[in-house]
Amino acid sequence: MTRWKYKLMPLFFIGPAVLLLMVFSFAPIFLSLGISFTDLTLIGLADWSKINFIGIENFVKLFKDKVFLESIFNTFFYVLIGVPLAVSSSLVIALLLSMVGKWLSSTFRLIFYMPSVTNIVAIAVVWGFLYNQQYGLFNYLLSLINIQSIPWLEDPLVAKFSLIILAIWKSNGVSMLIFLAALQSIPKVYYEAADIDGANRWQKFFKITLPSMSFATFFVTVTTVIGWLQFFEEPFVMTDGGPLNGTNSMALYIYQRGFEYNDFGYAAAASFVLFIIVIVATIVQFRFRKKDQTL
Amino acid sequence: MEAKSKLEKFIVTLLLVLGGISVSLPFIWMILSSFKTEREVLQIPPTLFPQNPTFQNYLELFQSLNFDVYLRNTLIIVFFSMIGLLLNTMAGYGFGKFEFRGKEIWFMVVLVTMMLPGQITMIPTYLILNEMGLTNTMTGIVLPGLIVAFNIFLIRQFMVTVPDDLIEAARLDGAGEIYIFFKLIIPLAKPILSVQVILTFIASWNSFLWPLIIANDQRLYTLSVGLSLLQDQYATNYGLQMAGSAIMVIPILIIFMIFQKYLVEGFNVSGIK
């Protein structure tokens, strides 16, 4: 093979992917930053001379925008309530699965993982029916034990919890698998040694199992926080941010501004606020981890 | 952690069964309701099994609503996502097994795009496609999703483990680079590629937001976009909605059950310890 041909070979392999990635993922970051300093709307899209550079005006406006501030509040609500519930429930499922025989374990692993592979719109449609105040199965089951019907999606606060339940149901599977993989990789000799020393099972759990899973827990927590900060599809399909903006999230607000109001500049600015929050949250978690290790 | 006593085993199993039932309840309810008539589905108290099971809901989706068109569009997207996977595999191989100038920088670019929230790129990508005149086309729906940085990353991790000597030996035997890639590398990478194929299939079958943004024309709608439309237009016809959801969910569940062994192994492959 000639020299120039060998030099071109890598280009052949990575070229198409890198080119597409540059155009549709990498360049858009900078483009988005540029747009966030303009008043670009649908009109500007048709006629570029109508686009004006307005500096940080979008960002100033955002922090006076009641709806945006509400959606930030809701997003933090989702993270603060949803993340601990999501991480701990998937950990509990993984622990239970590790305690039964192989056949039971793999059967239930399949069942708990099922929701994560299914389509969010279909899920939202089905849960919308279950949550229906009048005809829904949930309220019917509650009525059997004499509990009054719950306004699952009709009350701003209850609706937030309803979406959190749905999201946990859907996301548990993936985290559970990660925890399960971590559980299985703990060397059996640790437990054997502890048995010889006469440790009871709680001691074994807190001194061996949990510490051995610290990386998995960290990984699951970081990805779950990032995921919940971008909470979008559930409120989008089920409530469209309502009632009274009670379930609106930052990601949904960006979508609404961008593609329902065609207010591209403003939405791009909002997306940068979200981006910065995601970065800060991730850095904070890595800091905490460092502290943890020195203990 | 093994459960010790019989009682403990019983409690753990009971908890799993209860959890399993509540997790699968929405699916069970979806399937049962999809065979109920419009009247029965709104009946109080609700029936568990349909009294007069009917296929009417499924027939209506394909006969009077355009679910056949949506299904075809969805399958087109699935097909192109597989071509995308081939491009990802090539890139993963390129990054894993070639030395060239700027390799680290380009790989950094790949990694950076992995960490971006989708909302950041959504608006500019729409504008770029609009400038290219690709909004409201199948190309516009397919193109931005072809390359998945995370796939490139995982495949590269695998490629690094392939011995250089093997490729060198093939080169000495006079095999061309493209021949080596298709006849040597791809068969070697089968375990990781089969996981990627399933995950790519599931992701593209489920794709919703991007087709919704780019397609204004009903002829380009995918199943999930069509289903969300159905939810708006037939708000109280839950039987029909459940049938539509079942069409989206059941194929995935079947594929998932057949290939779940590989999928679950995939999580160990990703090296999270």
Coordinates of C-alpha atoms in Angstrom, one line a residue:
Chain A
M1 CA 0.0 0.0 0.0
T2 CA 1.3 3.4 -0.9
R3 CA 2.0 6.0 1.8
W4 CA -0.7 8.5 0.9
K5 CA -3.3 5.7 0.8
Y6 CA -2.4 4.7 4.3
K7 CA -2.8 8.3 5.4
L8 CA -6.2 8.5 3.9
M9 CA -7.5 5.3 5.4
P10 CA -8.3 6.7 8.9
L11 CA -10.1 9.5 7.2
F12 CA -12.2 7.0 5.4
F13 CA -13.2 5.3 8.6
I14 CA -13.8 8.2 10.9
G15 CA -14.6 10.9 8.3
P16 CA -18.3 10.4 7.8
A17 CA -19.1 10.0 11.5
V18 CA -16.9 13.0 12.6
L19 CA -18.3 15.2 9.8
L20 CA -21.9 14.5 10.8
L21 CA -21.1 14.9 14.4
M22 CA -19.4 18.3 13.8
V23 CA -22.4 19.6 11.8
F24 CA -25.2 18.3 14.0
S25 CA -23.7 18.2 17.5
F26 CA -20.5 20.2 17.9
A27 CA -21.1 23.3 15.7
P28 CA -24.6 23.7 17.2
I29 CA -23.1 24.4 20.7
F30 CA -21.4 27.6 19.4
L31 CA -24.3 28.4 17.1
S32 CA -26.6 28.1 20.0
L33 CA -24.4 30.5 22.1
G34 CA -24.5 33.0 19.2
I35 CA -28.3 32.7 18.8
S36 CA -28.8 33.3 22.5
F37 CA -27.5 36.9 22.1
T38 CA -30.0 37.7 19.3
D39 CA -33.7 38.2 19.0
L40 CA -34.0 35.4 16.3
T41 CA -37.6 34.4 15.6
L42 CA -39.4 32.8 12.7
I43 CA -39.3 36.2 10.9
G44 CA -35.6 36.3 11.3
L45 CA -35.3 32.8 9.9
A46 CA -36.8 33.9 6.6
D47 CA -35.0 37.2 6.4
W48 CA -31.6 37.4 8.1
S49 CA -31.5 41.2 8.1
K50 CA -34.3 41.2 10.7
I51 CA -32.0 39.5 13.2
N52 CA -30.6 41.9 15.8
F53 CA -27.7 41.4 18.3
I54 CA -29.2 42.2 21.7
G55 CA -26.4 41.2 24.0
I56 CA -27.5 39.6 27.3
E57 CA -31.0 41.0 27.1
N58 CA -32.5 37.5 26.8
F59 CA -30.7 36.4 29.9
V60 CA -31.9 39.4 31.9
K61 CA -35.4 38.8 30.7
L62 CA -35.3 35.1 31.6
F63 CA -34.6 35.8 35.3
K64 CA -37.6 38.1 35.4
D65 CA -39.8 35.6 33.6
K66 CA -42.2 34.1 36.2
V67 CA -42.9 31.0 34.1
F68 CA -39.2 30.3 33.6
L69 CA -38.5 30.7 37.3
E70 CA -41.4 28.4 38.1
S71 CA -40.0 25.8 35.7
I72 CA -36.6 26.1 37.4
F73 CA -38.3 25.5 40.8
N74 CA -40.2 22.5 39.4
T75 CA -37.0 21.0 37.9
F76 CA -35.2 21.3 41.3
F77 CA -38.3 19.7 42.9
Y78 CA -38.0 16.8 40.4
V79 CA -34.3 16.4 41.2
L80 CA -34.6 16.7 45.0
I81 CA -37.5 14.3 45.3
G82 CA -37.0 12.1 42.3
V83 CA -33.3 11.3 42.4
P84 CA -33.1 9.9 46.0
L85 CA -36.3 7.8 45.3
A86 CA -35.0 6.6 41.9
V87 CA -31.5 5.6 43.2
S88 CA -32.7 4.0 46.4
S89 CA -35.6 2.0 44.8
S90 CA -33.3 0.6 42.0
L91 CA -30.7 -0.3 44.7
V92 CA -33.4 -2.1 46.7
I93 CA -34.6 -4.0 43.7
A94 CA -31.0 -5.0 42.8
L95 CA -30.4 -6.2 46.4
L96 CA -33.6 -8.3 46.4
L97 CA -32.7 -9.8 43.1
S98 CA -29.3 -10.8 44.4
M99 CA -30.9 -12.7 47.2
V100 CA -32.9 -15.2 45.2
G101 CA -32.0 -18.1 43.0
K102 CA -30.8 -17.6 39.4
W103 CA -34.1 -18.4 37.7
L104 CA -36.2 -16.1 39.8
S105 CA -33.6 -13.4 39.6
S106 CA -33.4 -13.4 35.8
T107 CA -37.1 -13.5 35.4
F108 CA -37.7 -10.5 37.6
R109 CA -34.8 -8.7 36.2
L110 CA -36.5 -8.9 32.8
I111 CA -39.8 -7.6 34.3
F112 CA -38.2 -4.6 36.1
Y113 CA -36.2 -3.7 33.0
M114 CA -39.2 -3.9 30.7
P115 CA -40.4 -0.3 31.2
S116 CA -37.1 1.2 30.2
V117 CA -37.2 -0.2 26.6
T118 CA -40.7 1.0 25.9
N119 CA -41.8 4.1 24.1
I120 CA -42.4 7.2 26.2
V121 CA -45.5 8.3 24.2
A122 CA -47.1 4.9 24.6
I123 CA -46.2 4.9 28.3
A124 CA -47.6 8.3 28.8
V125 CA -50.8 7.4 27.0
V126 CA -51.3 4.3 29.1
W127 CA -50.5 6.1 32.4
G128 CA -52.7 9.0 31.4
F129 CA -55.5 6.4 31.4
L130 CA -54.5 4.9 34.7
Y131 CA -54.3 8.3 36.3
N132 CA -57.7 9.5 34.9
Q133 CA -59.6 10.9 37.8
Q134 CA -62.9 9.4 36.8
Y135 CA -62.2 6.2 34.7
G136 CA -58.7 5.4 35.8
L137 CA -57.7 2.2 37.4
F138 CA -55.7 3.8 40.2
N139 CA -58.6 5.7 41.7
Y140 CA -60.8 2.6 41.3
L141 CA -58.4 0.5 43.3
L142 CA -58.2 3.2 45.9
S143 CA -62.0 3.4 46.1
L144 CA -62.0 -0.3 47.0
I145 CA -60.1 0.5 50.2
N146 CA -62.3 3.6 50.8
I147 CA -59.8 6.2 49.7
Q148 CA -61.2 9.2 48.0
S149 CA -60.2 9.8 44.4
I150 CA -56.9 11.6 43.9
P151 CA -56.6 14.4 41.3
W152 CA -53.5 12.7 39.9
L153 CA -52.9 15.1 37.1
E154 CA -55.3 17.9 38.0
D155 CA -53.5 19.4 41.0
P156 CA -50.2 21.2 40.4
L157 CA -48.5 19.6 43.4
V158 CA -50.0 16.1 43.1
A159 CA -49.2 16.1 39.3
K160 CA -45.5 16.6 40.1
F161 CA -45.5 13.5 42.2
S162 CA -47.5 11.6 39.6
L163 CA -44.9 12.4 37.0
I164 CA -42.1 11.4 39.4
I165 CA -43.8 8.0 40.1
L166 CA -44.1 7.4 36.3
A167 CA -40.5 8.4 35.7
I168 CA -39.1 6.2 38.4
W169 CA -41.1 3.3 37.1
K170 CA -39.6 3.9 33.7
S171 CA -36.0 4.5 34.7
N172 CA -35.5 1.9 37.4
G173 CA -34.5 -0.9 35.1
V174 CA -31.2 0.6 33.8
S175 CA -29.9 1.7 37.3
M176 CA -30.9 -1.7 38.7
L177 CA -28.8 -3.5 36.1
I178 CA -25.8 -1.3 36.9
F179 CA -26.2 -2.0 40.6
L180 CA -26.7 -5.7 39.9
A181 CA -23.5 -5.8 37.9
A182 CA -21.6 -4.1 40.7
L183 CA -23.1 -6.6 43.3
Q184 CA -22.0 -9.5 41.3
S185 CA -18.4 -8.2 41.0
I186 CA -17.9 -8.2 44.8
P187 CA -15.4 -11.0 45.5
K188 CA -17.1 -13.8 47.5
V189 CA -13.9 -14.1 49.8
Y190 CA -14.8 -10.8 51.5
Y191 CA -18.0 -12.4 52.8
E192 CA -16.3 -15.6 53.7
A193 CA -13.7 -13.7 55.7
A194 CA -16.4 -11.7 57.5
D195 CA -18.2 -15.0 58.3
I196 CA -15.1 -16.3 59.9
D197 CA -14.8 -13.1 62.0
G198 CA -18.4 -13.7 63.0
A199 CA -19.9 -10.6 61.4
N200 CA -23.7 -10.4 61.2
R201 CA -25.5 -9.6 58.0
W202 CA -26.1 -5.9 58.7
Q203 CA -22.4 -5.5 59.4
K204 CA -21.6 -7.3 56.2
F205 CA -24.0 -5.1 54.3
F206 CA -22.7 -1.8 55.7
K207 CA -19.0 -2.8 55.8
I208 CA -18.7 -4.8 52.6
T209 CA -21.6 -4.5 50.2
L210 CA -22.3 -0.7 50.3
P211 CA -18.6 0.4 50.2
S212 CA -17.9 -2.0 47.3
M213 CA -20.7 -0.4 45.4
S214 CA -19.6 3.2 45.9
F215 CA -18.6 3.7 42.3
A216 CA -21.8 2.2 40.9
T217 CA -23.8 4.4 43.3
F218 CA -21.8 7.5 42.3
F219 CA -22.2 6.7 38.6
V220 CA -26.0 6.1 38.9
T221 CA -26.5 9.2 41.0
V222 CA -24.6 11.5 38.6
T223 CA -26.4 10.2 35.5
T224 CA -29.7 10.3 37.3
V225 CA -29.2 13.9 38.4
I226 CA -28.3 14.9 34.8
G227 CA -31.3 13.0 33.5
W228 CA -33.7 14.6 35.9
L229 CA -32.3 18.1 35.3
Q230 CA -33.4 17.5 31.7
F231 CA -36.8 16.1 32.6
F232 CA -38.8 16.6 29.5
E233 CA -40.8 13.8 27.9
E234 CA -43.1 12.9 30.8
P235 CA -44.5 16.4 31.4
F236 CA -44.5 17.1 27.6
V237 CA -46.7 14.2 26.7
M238 CA -48.8 13.9 29.9
T239 CA -49.5 17.4 31.1
D240 CA -47.8 19.8 28.7
G241 CA -46.5 21.6 31.7
G242 CA -49.9 22.1 33.3
P243 CA -51.9 22.4 35.4
L244 CA -51.1 26.0 36.1
N245 CA -47.5 25.4 35.0
G246 CA -47.2 23.0 37.9
T247 CA -45.2 20.3 36.0
N248 CA -43.3 22.5 33.6
S249 CA -39.6 21.7 33.5
M250 CA -36.7 23.8 32.2
A251 CA -36.3 21.5 29.2
L252 CA -40.0 21.6 28.4
Y253 CA -39.9 25.4 28.7
I254 CA -37.1 25.6 26.2
Y255 CA -39.1 23.4 23.8
Q256 CA -42.2 25.5 24.2
R257 CA -40.4 28.8 23.6
G258 CA -38.4 27.4 20.7
F259 CA -40.9 25.4 18.8
E260 CA -44.3 26.6 20.0
Y261 CA -43.6 30.3 20.1
N262 CA -40.7 30.2 17.6
D263 CA -38.8 32.4 19.9
F264 CA -35.4 30.9 19.0
G265 CA -33.1 33.4 20.6
Y266 CA -34.9 33.4 23.9
A267 CA -35.1 29.6 24.0
A268 CA -31.4 29.3 23.2
A269 CA -30.6 31.5 26.1
A270 CA -32.7 29.3 28.4
S271 CA -30.9 26.2 27.1
F272 CA -27.6 27.8 28.2
V273 CA -28.9 28.4 31.7
L274 CA -29.9 24.7 31.8
F275 CA -26.5 23.7 30.4
I276 CA -24.7 25.7 33.1
I277 CA -26.9 24.2 35.9
V278 CA -26.1 20.7 34.6
I279 CA -22.3 21.4 34.5
V280 CA -22.4 22.9 38.0
A281 CA -24.4 20.0 39.4
T282 CA -21.9 17.5 37.9
I283 CA -18.8 19.3 39.2
V284 CA -20.4 19.6 42.7
Q285 CA -20.9 15.8 42.7
F286 CA -17.4 15.1 41.6
R287 CA -16.1 17.3 44.4
F288 CA -18.2 15.4 47.0
R289 CA -16.7 12.2 45.7
K290 CA -13.2 13.4 46.2
K291 CA -14.0 14.3 49.8
D292 CA -15.5 10.8 50.3
Q293 CA -12.4 9.0 49.1
T294 CA -10.1 10.8 51.6
L295 CA -12.3 9.6 54.5
Chain B
M1 CA -25.9 -11.9 49.7
E2 CA -27.9 -15.1 49.8
A3 CA -31.1 -15.3 51.8
K4 CA -30.6 -17.7 54.7
S5 CA -33.7 -19.0 56.2
K6 CA -36.8 -20.3 54.5
L7 CA -38.9 -17.4 55.9
E8 CA -36.5 -14.9 54.5
K9 CA -36.5 -16.4 51.1
F10 CA -40.3 -16.3 51.2
I11 CA -40.4 -12.6 52.1
V12 CA -37.9 -11.6 49.5
T13 CA -39.8 -13.6 46.8
L14 CA -43.1 -12.1 47.9
L15 CA -41.6 -8.6 47.7
L16 CA -40.3 -9.3 44.2
V17 CA -43.7 -10.7 43.1
L18 CA -45.6 -7.7 44.4
G19 CA -43.0 -5.3 42.8
G20 CA -43.2 -7.3 39.6
I21 CA -47.0 -7.1 39.4
S22 CA -47.1 -3.4 40.0
V23 CA -44.4 -2.8 37.4
S24 CA -46.2 -4.8 34.8
L25 CA -49.7 -3.6 35.7
P26 CA -49.7 -0.7 33.1
F27 CA -48.7 -3.2 30.4
I28 CA -51.4 -5.7 31.4
W29 CA -54.0 -3.0 31.6
M30 CA -53.0 -1.6 28.2
I31 CA -53.4 -5.0 26.5
L32 CA -56.6 -5.9 28.2
S33 CA -58.2 -2.5 27.5
S34 CA -57.2 -2.5 23.9
F35 CA -59.6 -5.4 23.3
K36 CA -62.5 -3.6 25.0
T37 CA -65.3 -1.7 23.2
E38 CA -65.4 2.1 23.6
R39 CA -68.3 1.7 26.1
E40 CA -66.8 -1.0 28.2
V41 CA -63.5 0.8 28.6
L42 CA -65.2 3.7 30.4
Q43 CA -67.4 1.4 32.5
I44 CA -67.4 1.9 36.3
P45 CA -66.5 -0.4 38.0
P46 CA -64.0 -1.4 35.4
T47 CA -63.9 -5.0 34.1
L48 CA -60.6 -6.8 34.2
F49 CA -61.1 -9.0 31.1
P50 CA -62.9 -7.7 28.1
Q51 CA -66.5 -9.0 28.1
N52 CA -66.9 -9.0 24.3
P53 CA -63.3 -9.0 23.1
T54 CA -63.0 -7.1 19.9
F55 CA -60.3 -6.3 17.3
Q56 CA -62.1 -3.2 16.3
N57 CA -59.6 -0.8 17.8
Y58 CA -56.7 -2.3 16.0
L59 CA -58.6 -2.4 12.7
E60 CA -59.6 1.2 13.0
L61 CA -56.0 2.3 13.5
F62 CA -54.9 0.8 10.2
Q63 CA -58.1 1.3 8.2
S64 CA -59.4 4.8 9.1
L65 CA -56.3 6.3 10.7
N66 CA -52.9 6.3 9.0
F67 CA -51.0 3.8 11.2
D68 CA -49.8 1.9 8.2
V69 CA -48.0 5.0 6.9
Y70 CA -46.6 5.7 10.4
L71 CA -45.4 2.2 10.7
R72 CA -43.6 2.4 7.3
N73 CA -41.9 5.7 8.3
T74 CA -40.8 4.2 11.6
L75 CA -39.3 1.2 9.8
I76 CA -37.5 3.6 7.4
I77 CA -35.9 5.4 10.4
V78 CA -34.9 2.0 11.9
F79 CA -33.3 1.1 8.6
F80 CA -31.2 4.3 8.4
S81 CA -30.2 4.0 12.1
M82 CA -28.5 0.7 11.2
I83 CA -26.5 2.5 8.5
G84 CA -25.7 5.0 11.2
L85 CA -24.5 2.2 13.4
L86 CA -22.2 1.0 10.6
L87 CA -20.7 4.5 10.4
N88 CA -20.3 4.5 14.2
T89 CA -18.5 1.2 14.0
M90 CA -16.2 2.4 11.3
A91 CA -15.4 5.5 13.4
G92 CA -14.8 3.4 16.6
Y93 CA -12.4 1.2 14.6
G94 CA -10.7 4.2 13.2
F95 CA -10.2 5.7 16.6
G96 CA -9.2 2.4 18.1
K97 CA -6.7 1.1 15.6
F98 CA -5.2 3.9 13.5
E99 CA -2.6 6.5 14.3
F100 CA -3.1 9.9 12.6
R101 CA -2.6 13.5 13.3
G102 CA -5.1 15.2 15.5
K103 CA -6.6 11.9 16.7
E104 CA -6.8 13.0 20.3
I105 CA -8.5 16.3 19.4
W106 CA -11.1 14.6 17.2
F107 CA -11.8 12.1 19.9
M108 CA -12.3 14.9 22.4
V109 CA -14.9 16.4 20.0
V110 CA -16.7 13.0 20.1
L111 CA -16.6 12.9 23.9
V112 CA -17.8 16.5 24.3
T113 CA -20.9 15.9 22.2
M114 CA -21.7 13.0 24.5
M115 CA -22.1 15.3 27.5
L116 CA -24.4 17.9 25.9
P117 CA -28.0 18.2 26.9
G118 CA -30.2 17.6 23.8
Q119 CA -32.0 20.9 24.4
I120 CA -28.8 22.9 23.5
T121 CA -28.4 21.4 20.1
M122 CA -32.1 21.1 19.3
I123 CA -32.6 24.7 18.1
P124 CA -29.4 25.2 16.1
T125 CA -29.8 21.8 14.5
Y126 CA -33.3 22.8 13.4
L127 CA -31.9 26.0 11.9
I128 CA -29.1 24.2 10.1
L129 CA -31.6 21.7 8.6
N130 CA -33.8 24.6 7.7
E131 CA -31.0 26.4 5.8
M132 CA -30.3 23.1 4.0
G133 CA -34.0 22.9 3.0
L134 CA -34.4 19.6 4.8
T135 CA -37.2 20.4 7.2
N136 CA -40.2 18.3 6.5
T137 CA -38.2 15.6 4.7
M138 CA -37.2 12.1 5.7
T139 CA -33.5 13.1 5.3
G140 CA -34.0 15.8 7.9
I141 CA -35.5 13.4 10.3
V142 CA -32.8 10.8 9.9
L143 CA -29.6 12.7 9.4
P144 CA -29.0 14.3 12.8
G145 CA -29.5 11.0 14.6
L146 CA -27.2 8.9 12.5
I147 CA -24.1 9.3 14.6
V148 CA -24.3 8.5 18.3
A149 CA -21.1 9.6 20.1
F150 CA -21.7 7.1 22.9
N151 CA -21.8 4.2 20.4
I152 CA -18.5 5.4 18.9
F153 CA -17.0 5.5 22.4
L154 CA -18.1 2.0 23.4
I155 CA -17.0 0.5 20.1
R156 CA -13.6 2.2 20.3
Q157 CA -13.2 0.7 23.8
F158 CA -13.7 -2.7 22.3
M159 CA -11.5 -2.1 19.2
V160 CA -8.5 -1.2 21.5
T161 CA -8.6 -4.7 22.8
V162 CA -8.2 -6.2 19.3
P163 CA -4.5 -7.3 18.9
D164 CA -2.6 -5.1 16.3
D165 CA -0.7 -8.2 15.2
L166 CA -3.9 -9.7 13.8
I167 CA -4.6 -6.8 11.6
E168 CA -0.9 -6.6 10.6
A169 CA -0.9 -10.3 9.6
A170 CA -3.9 -9.7 7.4
R171 CA -2.2 -6.8 5.8
L172 CA 0.9 -8.8 5.1
D173 CA -1.3 -11.5 3.5
G174 CA -2.4 -8.7 1.1
A175 CA -5.8 -8.0 2.5
G176 CA -7.2 -4.5 1.7
E177 CA -8.3 -2.2 4.6
I178 CA -12.0 -2.4 3.7
Y179 CA -11.7 -6.2 3.4
I180 CA -10.1 -6.4 6.8
F181 CA -12.8 -4.2 8.3
F182 CA -15.7 -6.3 7.0
K183 CA -14.2 -9.8 7.0
L184 CA -12.1 -9.6 10.1
I185 CA -13.1 -6.8 12.5
I186 CA -16.9 -7.0 12.2
P187 CA -17.0 -10.8 12.9
L188 CA -14.7 -10.2 15.8
A189 CA -16.9 -7.5 17.2
K190 CA -20.0 -9.5 17.0
P191 CA -20.7 -9.6 20.8
I192 CA -20.6 -5.9 21.2
L193 CA -22.3 -5.2 17.8
S194 CA -25.2 -7.4 18.6
V195 CA -25.9 -5.3 21.7
Q196 CA -25.6 -2.1 19.7
V197 CA -27.9 -3.4 17.0
I198 CA -30.7 -4.1 19.6
L199 CA -30.2 -0.8 21.4
T200 CA -30.1 1.1 18.1
F201 CA -33.3 -0.6 17.0
I202 CA -35.1 0.2 20.2
A203 CA -33.9 3.8 20.2
S204 CA -35.0 4.5 16.6
W205 CA -38.3 2.7 16.9
N206 CA -39.0 4.9 19.9
S207 CA -37.8 8.1 18.4
F208 CA -40.3 10.8 19.0
L209 CA -39.1 14.4 19.6
W210 CA -37.0 14.9 16.5
P211 CA -39.6 13.6 14.0
L212 CA -42.2 15.7 15.8
I213 CA -40.1 18.9 15.3
I214 CA -39.0 18.3 11.7
A215 CA -42.2 16.8 10.2
N216 CA -45.2 19.0 9.6
D217 CA -46.6 16.7 7.0
Q218 CA -48.7 13.8 8.2
R219 CA -47.1 11.6 5.6
L220 CA -43.8 11.8 7.5
Y221 CA -45.2 11.0 10.9
T222 CA -43.7 8.1 12.9
L223 CA -45.8 5.8 15.1
S224 CA -45.0 7.7 18.3
V225 CA -45.9 11.1 16.7
G226 CA -49.1 9.5 15.3
L227 CA -49.9 8.1 18.7
S228 CA -49.5 11.5 20.4
L229 CA -51.8 12.9 17.7
L230 CA -54.3 10.2 18.5
Q231 CA -54.2 11.1 22.2
D232 CA -55.2 14.7 21.3
Q233 CA -57.9 13.8 18.8
Y234 CA -59.5 10.8 20.5
A235 CA -59.1 12.0 24.1
T236 CA -61.8 9.8 25.6
N237 CA -61.5 6.8 23.3
Y238 CA -59.2 4.9 25.6
G239 CA -59.6 1.5 23.9
L240 CA -58.2 3.0 20.7
Q241 CA -55.4 4.7 22.5
M242 CA -54.5 1.5 24.3
A243 CA -54.4 -0.4 21.0
G244 CA -52.1 2.3 19.5
S245 CA -49.8 2.0 22.5
A246 CA -49.8 -1.7 22.3
I247 CA -48.7 -1.5 18.6
M248 CA -45.7 0.6 19.8
V249 CA -44.8 -1.4 22.8
I250 CA -45.4 -5.1 22.0
P251 CA -42.9 -5.4 19.1
I252 CA -40.2 -3.9 21.4
L253 CA -41.1 -6.2 24.3
I254 CA -40.9 -9.3 22.0
I255 CA -37.5 -8.3 20.6
F256 CA -36.4 -7.4 24.1
M257 CA -37.4 -10.8 25.5
I258 CA -35.6 -12.7 22.7
F259 CA -32.4 -10.7 22.9
Q260 CA -32.4 -9.7 26.6
K261 CA -29.5 -12.0 27.4
Y262 CA -27.2 -9.9 25.2
L263 CA -28.7 -6.7 26.4
V264 CA -28.1 -7.4 30.1
E265 CA -24.5 -8.6 29.3
G266 CA -24.1 -5.3 27.5
F267 CA -24.1 -3.6 30.9
N268 CA -21.2 -5.6 32.0
V269 CA -19.4 -4.9 28.8
S270 CA -19.6 -1.2 29.5
G271 CA -17.2 -1.8 32.3
I272 CA -19.0 -0.3 35.2
K273 CA -17.6 -1.7 38.3

